XYZ file of C-alpha atoms in Angstrom:
580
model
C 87.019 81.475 115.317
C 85.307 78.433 113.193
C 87.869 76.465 111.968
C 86.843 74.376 108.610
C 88.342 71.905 106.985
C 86.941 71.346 103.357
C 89.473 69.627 101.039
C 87.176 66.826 99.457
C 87.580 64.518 96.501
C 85.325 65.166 93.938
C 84.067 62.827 91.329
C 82.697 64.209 88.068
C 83.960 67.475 88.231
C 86.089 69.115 85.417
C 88.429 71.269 87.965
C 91.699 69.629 87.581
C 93.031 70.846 90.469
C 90.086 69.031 92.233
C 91.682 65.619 92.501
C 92.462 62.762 94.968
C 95.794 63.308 93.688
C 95.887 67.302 94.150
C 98.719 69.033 96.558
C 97.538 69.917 100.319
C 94.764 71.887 100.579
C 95.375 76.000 101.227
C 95.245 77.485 104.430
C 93.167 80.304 104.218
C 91.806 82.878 106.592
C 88.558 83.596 105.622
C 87.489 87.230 106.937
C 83.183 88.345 106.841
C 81.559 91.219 108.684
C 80.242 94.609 107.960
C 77.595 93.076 105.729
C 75.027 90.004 105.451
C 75.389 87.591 103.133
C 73.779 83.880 103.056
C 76.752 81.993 105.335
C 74.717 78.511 104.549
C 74.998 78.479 100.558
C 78.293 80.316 100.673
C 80.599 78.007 102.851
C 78.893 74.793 100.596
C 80.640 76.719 97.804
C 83.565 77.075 99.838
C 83.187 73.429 100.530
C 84.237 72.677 97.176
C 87.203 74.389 97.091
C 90.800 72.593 97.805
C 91.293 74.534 101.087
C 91.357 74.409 104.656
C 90.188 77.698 106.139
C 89.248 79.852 109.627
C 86.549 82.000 109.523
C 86.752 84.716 111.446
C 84.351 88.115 111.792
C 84.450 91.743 112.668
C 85.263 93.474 115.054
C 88.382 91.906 115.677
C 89.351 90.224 112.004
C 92.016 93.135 112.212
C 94.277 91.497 115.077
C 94.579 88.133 112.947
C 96.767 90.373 110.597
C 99.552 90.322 113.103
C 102.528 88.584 112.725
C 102.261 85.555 115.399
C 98.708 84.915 113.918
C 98.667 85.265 110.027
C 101.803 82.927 109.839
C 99.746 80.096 110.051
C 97.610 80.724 106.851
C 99.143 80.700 103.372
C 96.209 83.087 101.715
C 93.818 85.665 103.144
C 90.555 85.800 101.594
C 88.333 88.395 102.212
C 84.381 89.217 102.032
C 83.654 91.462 104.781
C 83.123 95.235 104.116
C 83.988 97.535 107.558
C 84.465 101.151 106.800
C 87.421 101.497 109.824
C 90.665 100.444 110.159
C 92.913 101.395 112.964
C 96.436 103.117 112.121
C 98.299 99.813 113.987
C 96.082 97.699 111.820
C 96.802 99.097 108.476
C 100.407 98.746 109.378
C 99.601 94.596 110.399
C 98.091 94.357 106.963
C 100.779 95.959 105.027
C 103.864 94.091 107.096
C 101.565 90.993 106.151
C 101.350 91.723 102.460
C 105.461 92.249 102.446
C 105.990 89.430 104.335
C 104.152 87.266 101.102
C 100.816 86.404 102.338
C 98.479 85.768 99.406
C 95.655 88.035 99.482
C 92.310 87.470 97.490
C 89.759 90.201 97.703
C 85.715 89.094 96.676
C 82.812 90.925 95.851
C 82.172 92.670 99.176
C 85.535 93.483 100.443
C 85.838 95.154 96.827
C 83.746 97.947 98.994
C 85.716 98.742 101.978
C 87.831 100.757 103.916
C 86.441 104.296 101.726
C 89.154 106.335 104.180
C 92.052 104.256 103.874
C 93.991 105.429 100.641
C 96.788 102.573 100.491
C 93.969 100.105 100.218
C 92.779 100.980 96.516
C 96.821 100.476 96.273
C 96.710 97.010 97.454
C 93.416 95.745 95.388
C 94.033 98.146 92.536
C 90.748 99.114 92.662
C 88.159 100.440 94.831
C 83.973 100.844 94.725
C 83.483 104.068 95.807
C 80.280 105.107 98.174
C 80.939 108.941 98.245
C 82.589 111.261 95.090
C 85.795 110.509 94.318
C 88.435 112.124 91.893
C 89.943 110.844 88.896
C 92.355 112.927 86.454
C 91.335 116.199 88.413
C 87.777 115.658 87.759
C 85.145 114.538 89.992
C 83.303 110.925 89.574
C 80.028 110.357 91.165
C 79.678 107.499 93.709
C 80.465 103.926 92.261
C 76.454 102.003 91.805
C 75.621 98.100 92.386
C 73.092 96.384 90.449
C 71.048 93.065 91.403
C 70.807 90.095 89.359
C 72.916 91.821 86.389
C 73.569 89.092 83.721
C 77.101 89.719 82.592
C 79.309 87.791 79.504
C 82.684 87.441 81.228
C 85.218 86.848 79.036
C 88.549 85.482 79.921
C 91.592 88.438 79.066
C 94.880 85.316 79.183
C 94.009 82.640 78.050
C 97.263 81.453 79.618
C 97.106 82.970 83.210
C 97.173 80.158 85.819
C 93.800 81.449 87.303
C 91.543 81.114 84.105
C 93.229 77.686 83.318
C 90.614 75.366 81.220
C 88.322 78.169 81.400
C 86.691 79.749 78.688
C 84.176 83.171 78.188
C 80.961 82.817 80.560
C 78.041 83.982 81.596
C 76.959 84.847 85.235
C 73.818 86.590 87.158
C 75.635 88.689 89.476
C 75.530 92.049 90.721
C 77.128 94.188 89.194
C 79.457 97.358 90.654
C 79.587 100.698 88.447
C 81.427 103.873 88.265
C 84.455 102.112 90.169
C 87.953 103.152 90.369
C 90.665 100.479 88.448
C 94.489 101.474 88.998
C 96.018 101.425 85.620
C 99.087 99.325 86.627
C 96.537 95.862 87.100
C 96.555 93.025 85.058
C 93.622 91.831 84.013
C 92.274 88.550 84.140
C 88.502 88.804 83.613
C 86.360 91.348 81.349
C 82.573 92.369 80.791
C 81.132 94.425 78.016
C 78.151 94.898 80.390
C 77.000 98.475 80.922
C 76.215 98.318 85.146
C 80.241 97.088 85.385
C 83.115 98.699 85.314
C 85.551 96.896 82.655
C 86.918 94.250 84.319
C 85.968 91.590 87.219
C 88.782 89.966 87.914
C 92.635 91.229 87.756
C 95.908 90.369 89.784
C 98.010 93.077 91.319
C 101.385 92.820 93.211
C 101.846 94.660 96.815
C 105.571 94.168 98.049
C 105.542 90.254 98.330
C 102.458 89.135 98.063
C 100.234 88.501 95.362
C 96.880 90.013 95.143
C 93.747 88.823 93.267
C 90.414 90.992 92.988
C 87.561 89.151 91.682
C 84.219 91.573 92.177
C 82.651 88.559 91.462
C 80.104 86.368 93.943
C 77.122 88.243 95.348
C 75.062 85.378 96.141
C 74.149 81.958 95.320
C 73.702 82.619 91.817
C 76.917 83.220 91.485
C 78.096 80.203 94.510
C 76.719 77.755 92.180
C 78.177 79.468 88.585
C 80.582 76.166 87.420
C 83.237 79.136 86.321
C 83.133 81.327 89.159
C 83.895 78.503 91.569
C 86.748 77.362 89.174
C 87.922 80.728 89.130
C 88.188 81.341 93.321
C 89.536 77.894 93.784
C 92.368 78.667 91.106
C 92.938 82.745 92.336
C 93.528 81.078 96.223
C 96.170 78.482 94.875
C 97.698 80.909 92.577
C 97.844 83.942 95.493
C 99.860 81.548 97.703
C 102.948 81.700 95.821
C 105.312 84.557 97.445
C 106.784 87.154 94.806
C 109.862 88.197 95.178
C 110.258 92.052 94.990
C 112.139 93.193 92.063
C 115.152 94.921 92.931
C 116.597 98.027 91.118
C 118.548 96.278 88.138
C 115.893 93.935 87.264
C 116.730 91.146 89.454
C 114.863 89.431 92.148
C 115.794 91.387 95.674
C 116.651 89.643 98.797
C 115.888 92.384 101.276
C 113.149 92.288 103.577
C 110.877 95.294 103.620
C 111.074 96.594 107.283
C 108.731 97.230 109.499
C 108.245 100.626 111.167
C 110.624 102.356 113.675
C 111.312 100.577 116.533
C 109.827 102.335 119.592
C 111.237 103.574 123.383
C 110.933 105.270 125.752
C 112.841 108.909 126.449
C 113.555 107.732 129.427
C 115.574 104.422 128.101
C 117.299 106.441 125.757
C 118.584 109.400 127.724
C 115.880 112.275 126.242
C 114.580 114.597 128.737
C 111.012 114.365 128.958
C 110.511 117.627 129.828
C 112.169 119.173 127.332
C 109.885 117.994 125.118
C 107.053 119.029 127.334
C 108.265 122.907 127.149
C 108.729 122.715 123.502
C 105.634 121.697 123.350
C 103.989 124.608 125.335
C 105.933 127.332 123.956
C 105.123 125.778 120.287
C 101.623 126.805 122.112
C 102.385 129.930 123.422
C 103.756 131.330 120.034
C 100.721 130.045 118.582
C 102.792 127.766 116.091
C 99.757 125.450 113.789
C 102.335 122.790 115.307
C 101.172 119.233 112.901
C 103.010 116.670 114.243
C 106.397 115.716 116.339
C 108.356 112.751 116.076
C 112.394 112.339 117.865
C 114.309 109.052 117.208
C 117.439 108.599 119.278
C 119.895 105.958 118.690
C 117.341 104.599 115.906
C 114.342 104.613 118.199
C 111.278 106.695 118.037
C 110.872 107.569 121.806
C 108.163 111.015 120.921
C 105.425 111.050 118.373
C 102.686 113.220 118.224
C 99.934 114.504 115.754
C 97.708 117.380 116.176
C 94.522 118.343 114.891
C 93.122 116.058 112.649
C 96.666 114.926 111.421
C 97.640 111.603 111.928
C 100.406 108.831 111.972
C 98.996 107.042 108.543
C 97.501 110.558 106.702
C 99.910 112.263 104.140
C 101.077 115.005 104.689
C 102.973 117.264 101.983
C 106.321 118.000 101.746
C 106.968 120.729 100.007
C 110.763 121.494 99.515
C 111.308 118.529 101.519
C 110.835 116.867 98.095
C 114.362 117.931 97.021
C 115.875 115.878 99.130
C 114.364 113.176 98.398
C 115.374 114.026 94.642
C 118.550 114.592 95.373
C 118.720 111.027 97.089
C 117.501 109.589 93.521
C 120.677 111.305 92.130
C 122.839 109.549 94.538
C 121.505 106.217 93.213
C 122.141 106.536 89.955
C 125.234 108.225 90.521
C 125.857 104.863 92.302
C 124.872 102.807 89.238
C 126.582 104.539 86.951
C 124.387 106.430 85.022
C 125.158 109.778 85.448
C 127.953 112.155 87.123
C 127.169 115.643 89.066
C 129.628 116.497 86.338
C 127.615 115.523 83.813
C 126.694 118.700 81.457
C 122.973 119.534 81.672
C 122.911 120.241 78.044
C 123.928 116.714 76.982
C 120.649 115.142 78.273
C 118.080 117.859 76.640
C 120.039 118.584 73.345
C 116.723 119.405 71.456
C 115.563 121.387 74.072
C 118.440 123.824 73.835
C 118.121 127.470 72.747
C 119.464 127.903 69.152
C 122.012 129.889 70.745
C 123.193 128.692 73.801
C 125.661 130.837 76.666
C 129.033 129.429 77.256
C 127.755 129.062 80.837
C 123.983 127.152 79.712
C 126.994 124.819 78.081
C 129.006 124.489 81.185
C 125.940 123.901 83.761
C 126.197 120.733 85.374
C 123.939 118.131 88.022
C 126.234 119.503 90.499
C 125.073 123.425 90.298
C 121.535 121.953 90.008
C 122.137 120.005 93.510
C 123.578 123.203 95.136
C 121.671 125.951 93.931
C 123.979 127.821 92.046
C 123.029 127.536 88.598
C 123.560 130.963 87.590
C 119.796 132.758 87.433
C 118.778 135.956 88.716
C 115.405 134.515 90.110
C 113.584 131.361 90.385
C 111.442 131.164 86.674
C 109.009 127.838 88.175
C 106.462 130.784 88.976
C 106.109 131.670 85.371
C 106.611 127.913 84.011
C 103.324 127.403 86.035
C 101.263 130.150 84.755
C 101.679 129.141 81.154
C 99.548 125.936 80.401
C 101.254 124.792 77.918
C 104.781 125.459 78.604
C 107.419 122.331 78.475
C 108.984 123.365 81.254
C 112.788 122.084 80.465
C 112.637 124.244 77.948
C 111.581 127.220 79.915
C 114.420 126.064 82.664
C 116.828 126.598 79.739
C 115.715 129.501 77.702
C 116.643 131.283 81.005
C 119.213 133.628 80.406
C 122.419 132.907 82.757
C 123.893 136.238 84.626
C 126.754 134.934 86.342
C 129.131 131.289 85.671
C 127.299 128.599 86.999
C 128.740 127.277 90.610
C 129.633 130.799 92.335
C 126.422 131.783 93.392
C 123.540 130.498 95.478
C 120.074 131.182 94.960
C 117.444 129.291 95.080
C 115.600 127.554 92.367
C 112.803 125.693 92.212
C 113.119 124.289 88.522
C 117.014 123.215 89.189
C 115.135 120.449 91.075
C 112.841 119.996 88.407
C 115.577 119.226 86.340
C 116.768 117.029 88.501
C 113.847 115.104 88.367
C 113.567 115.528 84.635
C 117.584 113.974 84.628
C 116.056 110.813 86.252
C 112.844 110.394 83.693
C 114.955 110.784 80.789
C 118.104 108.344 81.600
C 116.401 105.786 83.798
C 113.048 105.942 81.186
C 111.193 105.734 84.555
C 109.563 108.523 86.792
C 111.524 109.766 89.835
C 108.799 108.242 92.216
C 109.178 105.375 90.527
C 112.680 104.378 90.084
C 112.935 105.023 94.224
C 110.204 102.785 94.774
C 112.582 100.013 94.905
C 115.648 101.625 95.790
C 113.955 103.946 98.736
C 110.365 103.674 99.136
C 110.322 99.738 99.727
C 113.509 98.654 101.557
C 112.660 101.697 104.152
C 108.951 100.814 104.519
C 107.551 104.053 102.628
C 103.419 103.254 101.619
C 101.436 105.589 99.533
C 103.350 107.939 98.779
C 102.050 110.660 95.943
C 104.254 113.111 93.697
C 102.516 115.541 91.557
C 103.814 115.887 87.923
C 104.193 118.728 85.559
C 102.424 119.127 82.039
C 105.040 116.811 80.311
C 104.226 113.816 83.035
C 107.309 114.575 85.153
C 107.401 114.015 88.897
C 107.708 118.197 90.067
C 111.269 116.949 92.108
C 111.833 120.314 94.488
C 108.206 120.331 95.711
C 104.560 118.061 95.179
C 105.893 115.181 97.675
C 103.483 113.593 99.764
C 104.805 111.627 102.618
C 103.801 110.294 106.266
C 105.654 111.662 109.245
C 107.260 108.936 109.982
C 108.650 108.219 106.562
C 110.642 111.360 107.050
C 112.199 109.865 110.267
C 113.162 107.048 107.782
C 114.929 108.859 105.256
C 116.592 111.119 108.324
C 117.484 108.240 109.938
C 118.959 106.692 106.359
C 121.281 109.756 106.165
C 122.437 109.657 109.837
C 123.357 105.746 109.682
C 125.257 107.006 106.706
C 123.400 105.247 104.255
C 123.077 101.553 105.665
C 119.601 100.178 106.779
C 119.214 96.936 108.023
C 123.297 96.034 107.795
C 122.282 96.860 104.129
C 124.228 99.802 102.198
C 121.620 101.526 100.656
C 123.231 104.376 99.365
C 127.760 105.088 99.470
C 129.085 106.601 102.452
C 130.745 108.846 100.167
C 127.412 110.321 98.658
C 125.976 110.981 101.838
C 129.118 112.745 102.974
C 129.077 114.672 99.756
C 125.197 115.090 100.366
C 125.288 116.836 103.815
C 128.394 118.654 103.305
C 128.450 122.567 102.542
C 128.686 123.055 98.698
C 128.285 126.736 98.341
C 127.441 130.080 101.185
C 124.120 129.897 101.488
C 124.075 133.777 101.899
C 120.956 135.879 100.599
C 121.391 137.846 97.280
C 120.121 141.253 100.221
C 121.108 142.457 103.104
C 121.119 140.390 105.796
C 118.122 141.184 108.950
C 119.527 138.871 111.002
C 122.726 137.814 112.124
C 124.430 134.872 110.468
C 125.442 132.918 113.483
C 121.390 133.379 114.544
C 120.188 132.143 111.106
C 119.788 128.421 110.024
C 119.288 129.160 106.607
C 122.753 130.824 106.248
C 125.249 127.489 107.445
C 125.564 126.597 104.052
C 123.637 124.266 101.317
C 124.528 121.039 100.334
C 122.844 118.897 97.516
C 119.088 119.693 98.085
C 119.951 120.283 101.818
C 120.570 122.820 104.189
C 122.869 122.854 106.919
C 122.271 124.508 110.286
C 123.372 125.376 113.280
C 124.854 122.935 116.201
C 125.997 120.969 113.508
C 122.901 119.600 112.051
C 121.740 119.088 108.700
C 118.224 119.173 107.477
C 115.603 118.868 104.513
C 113.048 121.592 104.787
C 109.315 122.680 103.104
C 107.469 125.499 103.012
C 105.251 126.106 106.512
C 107.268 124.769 108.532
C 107.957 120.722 107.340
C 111.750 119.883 108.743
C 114.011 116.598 109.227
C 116.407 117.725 111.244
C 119.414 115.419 111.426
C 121.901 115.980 114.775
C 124.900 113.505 114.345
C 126.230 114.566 117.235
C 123.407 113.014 119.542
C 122.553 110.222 116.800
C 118.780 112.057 116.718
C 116.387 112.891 114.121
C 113.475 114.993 114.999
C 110.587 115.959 112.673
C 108.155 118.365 112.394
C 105.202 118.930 109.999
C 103.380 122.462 110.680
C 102.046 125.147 109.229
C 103.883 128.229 110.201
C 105.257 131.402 108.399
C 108.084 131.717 111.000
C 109.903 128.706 110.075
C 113.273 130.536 112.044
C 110.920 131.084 114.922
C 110.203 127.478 114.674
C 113.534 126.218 114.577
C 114.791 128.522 117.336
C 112.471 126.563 120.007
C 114.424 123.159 118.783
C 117.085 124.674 119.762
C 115.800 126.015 123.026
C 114.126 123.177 123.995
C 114.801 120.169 122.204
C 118.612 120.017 121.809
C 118.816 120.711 125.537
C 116.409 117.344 126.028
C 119.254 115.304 124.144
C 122.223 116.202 126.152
């Protein structure tokens, strides 16, 4: 590691910032590899920039991201471009970024990391080597051009970063056909056909704040008056730490956690081989077994992925979504917006039949959360076939054949509504009003949620989560709602949550007997319960957080199996046994 120290007084020059008089210089780790570049001309440009920086290269930038190392730097800038990045680094460089560190990512390092989807979520951006999807359609591969002269013009006049600068021009190279995330803010613009629109924007990741500037090929650019204004500015402005915006607008004071804490099964009390036999006779019945994580006492002490599944891909939830939605509920139950009481009807008056039941008029959130609105069948099949269908509407043109709250079944567009609830009194989408709330106090990264036609997040299925994130939200429910001495969510929801609402009893005969069923305990909001006392979230194929207060464990499973019962009934056999 070079270590540089470059924070100069410079006569002549019309940087303000520049100055005998200026604050001390930024400590910024300075990151290369995975591509040549001229090191000579570039670190004179760095050399007049008010800064003191390491410079460190791949392989082996990626342990600097670590918490004993990166707290000595105030900004990270980087210009490398490697293609990999390990699981445990990704992790290091998103505790960094919610810790505050100032991230500013040039030219290059515009270009990396192609598998790693939470990094176009970071930069807001992302050159793309290989086709790529946008909308539903496919782009082709991003393109560079040498020794492009671009007008750059500045988009805020008043942002910190383009201060005393005006609209310039530059011989660059310019990058093409490249991604931008429409929640940026840009900063810097070109009309020039070989560039996307923009070359310079800021973007927020928990704490930190992020600058892209595709900027600064090569010394055409290094010696561009502008473009070295604009780097040194983007590195002092990236070092201030944002706070994260908490759920009513206000500036949060809780600190984004890191992942699970990890044992052994040994250390606490879980039978190793118990976990070995569920493991062969998930083999033996030929289950397509994904992956297998077990926290006891709030520790993960198994985790395992199979095939080409892995601790940082996505994985989708299917139903598993509805509990998640339901959780959204519980929040703004908690803030007042809404009651389960609430009537259905009062949020969607002009969505209403002209002549609405007695019981459409009675339906409230609660016999959405339980499943016993009141239809015949589940209608989402034939909301999905027509293209155009507003699909609240369809939900309540459904004809109603018995008084809502007396009978389960289930329904897949009573969690639609539920999501639909959210959009309409929060204004925001579900997946977005639990960012802050959920998603960022537990950790949760990159998470997707499709949407219906009308631009509504689907609620009771489209979820896209990592495994581990579902140990997080089962472990949020078993500590009753508290995470890091923190009370997430009431007590009292997630007692009202977990408890059985309604018989979850089949509409049929029964093929199996009830005490041998898990889907017959009883349903609570968006959850099932099951035997040995446990609760759990399920999906389609197989996807389960099972929650066992009883021996303060959480064990999830991501498969795809058509047995789910079959599934479940090796837990039981295997695992619960390994807990005792």
């Amino acid at each position: 590691m070079k270590r540089i120290i470059v924070f100069l007084c410079f006569v002549g020059l019309s940087f303000g910032f520049l100055s005998c008089n200026s604050d001390k210089p930024v400590k910024v780790l300075f990151i290369t590899g995975g591509h040549d570049y001229d090191q000579e001309n570039f670190h004179a440009m760095l050399g007049k920039l008010p800064i003191t920086y390491d410079h460190v290269e791949h392989p082996g930038a990626h342990a600097m991201f670590k918490e004993d190392k990166i707290g000595a730097y105030d900004v990270v800038l980087l210009y490398d471009m490697p293609k990999e990045i390990s699981p445990e680094a990704q992790q290091d460089f998103i505790d960094m970024l919610h810790r505050g560190k100032g991230l500013v990512v040039l030219h290059h390092a515009f270009c990396s990391y192609d598998y790693w989807p939470e990094f176009v979520k970071i930069v807001g951006g992302r050159y793309h080597h290989f086709q790529w999807t946008k909308d539903g359609e496919v782009q082709k591969p991003s393109t560079y051009h040498h020794d492009a002269t671009m007008q750059i013009r500045v988009e805020d006049q008043t942002h910190p970063i383009v201060k005393g600068i005006t609209d310039f021009e530059i011989i660059d190279e310019a990058y093409g056909g490249t991604e931008i995330r429409p929640n940026i803010l840009p900063v810097l613009s070109t009309s020039s056909p070989l560039n996307g629109p923009f070359v310079c924007w800021t973007n927020q990741y928990g704490k930190s704040r992020v600058v892209a500037l595709t900027l600064g090929h090569d010394k055409q650019a290094w010696e561009n008056a502008s473009f070295i204004q604009v780097l040194s500015q983007a590195i002092v402005w990236a070092k201030k730490v944002e706070r994260q915006k908490g759920f009513d607008g206000q500036n949060a004071e809780y600190e984004i956690t890191k992942p699970l804490p990890r044992s052994t099964p040994q250390a606490e009390k879980v039978n190793r081989r118990g976990v070995s036999e569920f493991l062969q006779a998930i083999r033996s019945a030929e289950l397509d077994l994904h992956s297998l994580m077990i926290v006891r006492n709030g520790k993960v002490v198994t985790e395992q992925w199979f095939g080409d599944n892995a601790p940082d891909k996505l994985h989708a939830m299917y139903s598993v979504s509805k509990t998640f939605t339901a959780t959204a509920i519980g929040f703004a139950v908690s803030e007042n917006r809404l009651k389960v009481t609430d009537k259905v009807a009062s949020f969607f008056p002009d969505k209403m039949p002209a002549e609405a039941s007695p019981g459409l008029q009675s339906l409230e959130i609660r016999h959405l959360l339980t499943m016993s609105v009141g239809h015949d069948i589940d209608r989402v099949s034939r909301a999905r076939r027509e293209a155009n269908a507003d699909w609240v509407k369809a939900f309540l043109s459904v004809p109603l054949d018995v008084k809502p709250g007396t009978v389960f079944l289930y329904n897949n567009l009573a969690s639609y509504m539920l999501s639909a609830i959210i959009q309409k009194v929060t204004g925001e989408k579900l997946i977005d009003y639990l960012t802050p709330r959920l998603f960022s106090p537990l950790g949760i990264n990159g998470v997707t949620w499709d949407e219906s036609p009308q631009g509504i997040n689907l609620g009771g299925w489209g979820l896209s989560v990592k495994t581990e994130d579902m140990a997080k939200l089962g472990q949020l429910f078993l500590q009753k709602g508290k995470w890091n001495d923190k009370q997430l969510l009431p007590e009292s929801w997630i007692a009202e949550a977990t408890t059985s609402q309604i018989a979850s009893l089949p509409s049929g005969p029964l093929t199996i007997k009830p005490e041998k069923s898990d889907w017959t305990q009883g349903y609570g909001y968006q959850m099932w319960r099951c035997r040995h006392n446990g609760i759990r979230a399920d999906g389609a194929n197989g996807q389960f957080i099972i929650i066992l207060p009883e021996k303060d464990a959480v064990i999830v499973l991501t498969s795809n199996v058509s047995d789910m019962q079959a599934e479940l009934n090796l837990v039981w056999e295997h695992l619960l046994p390994a807990l005792n």
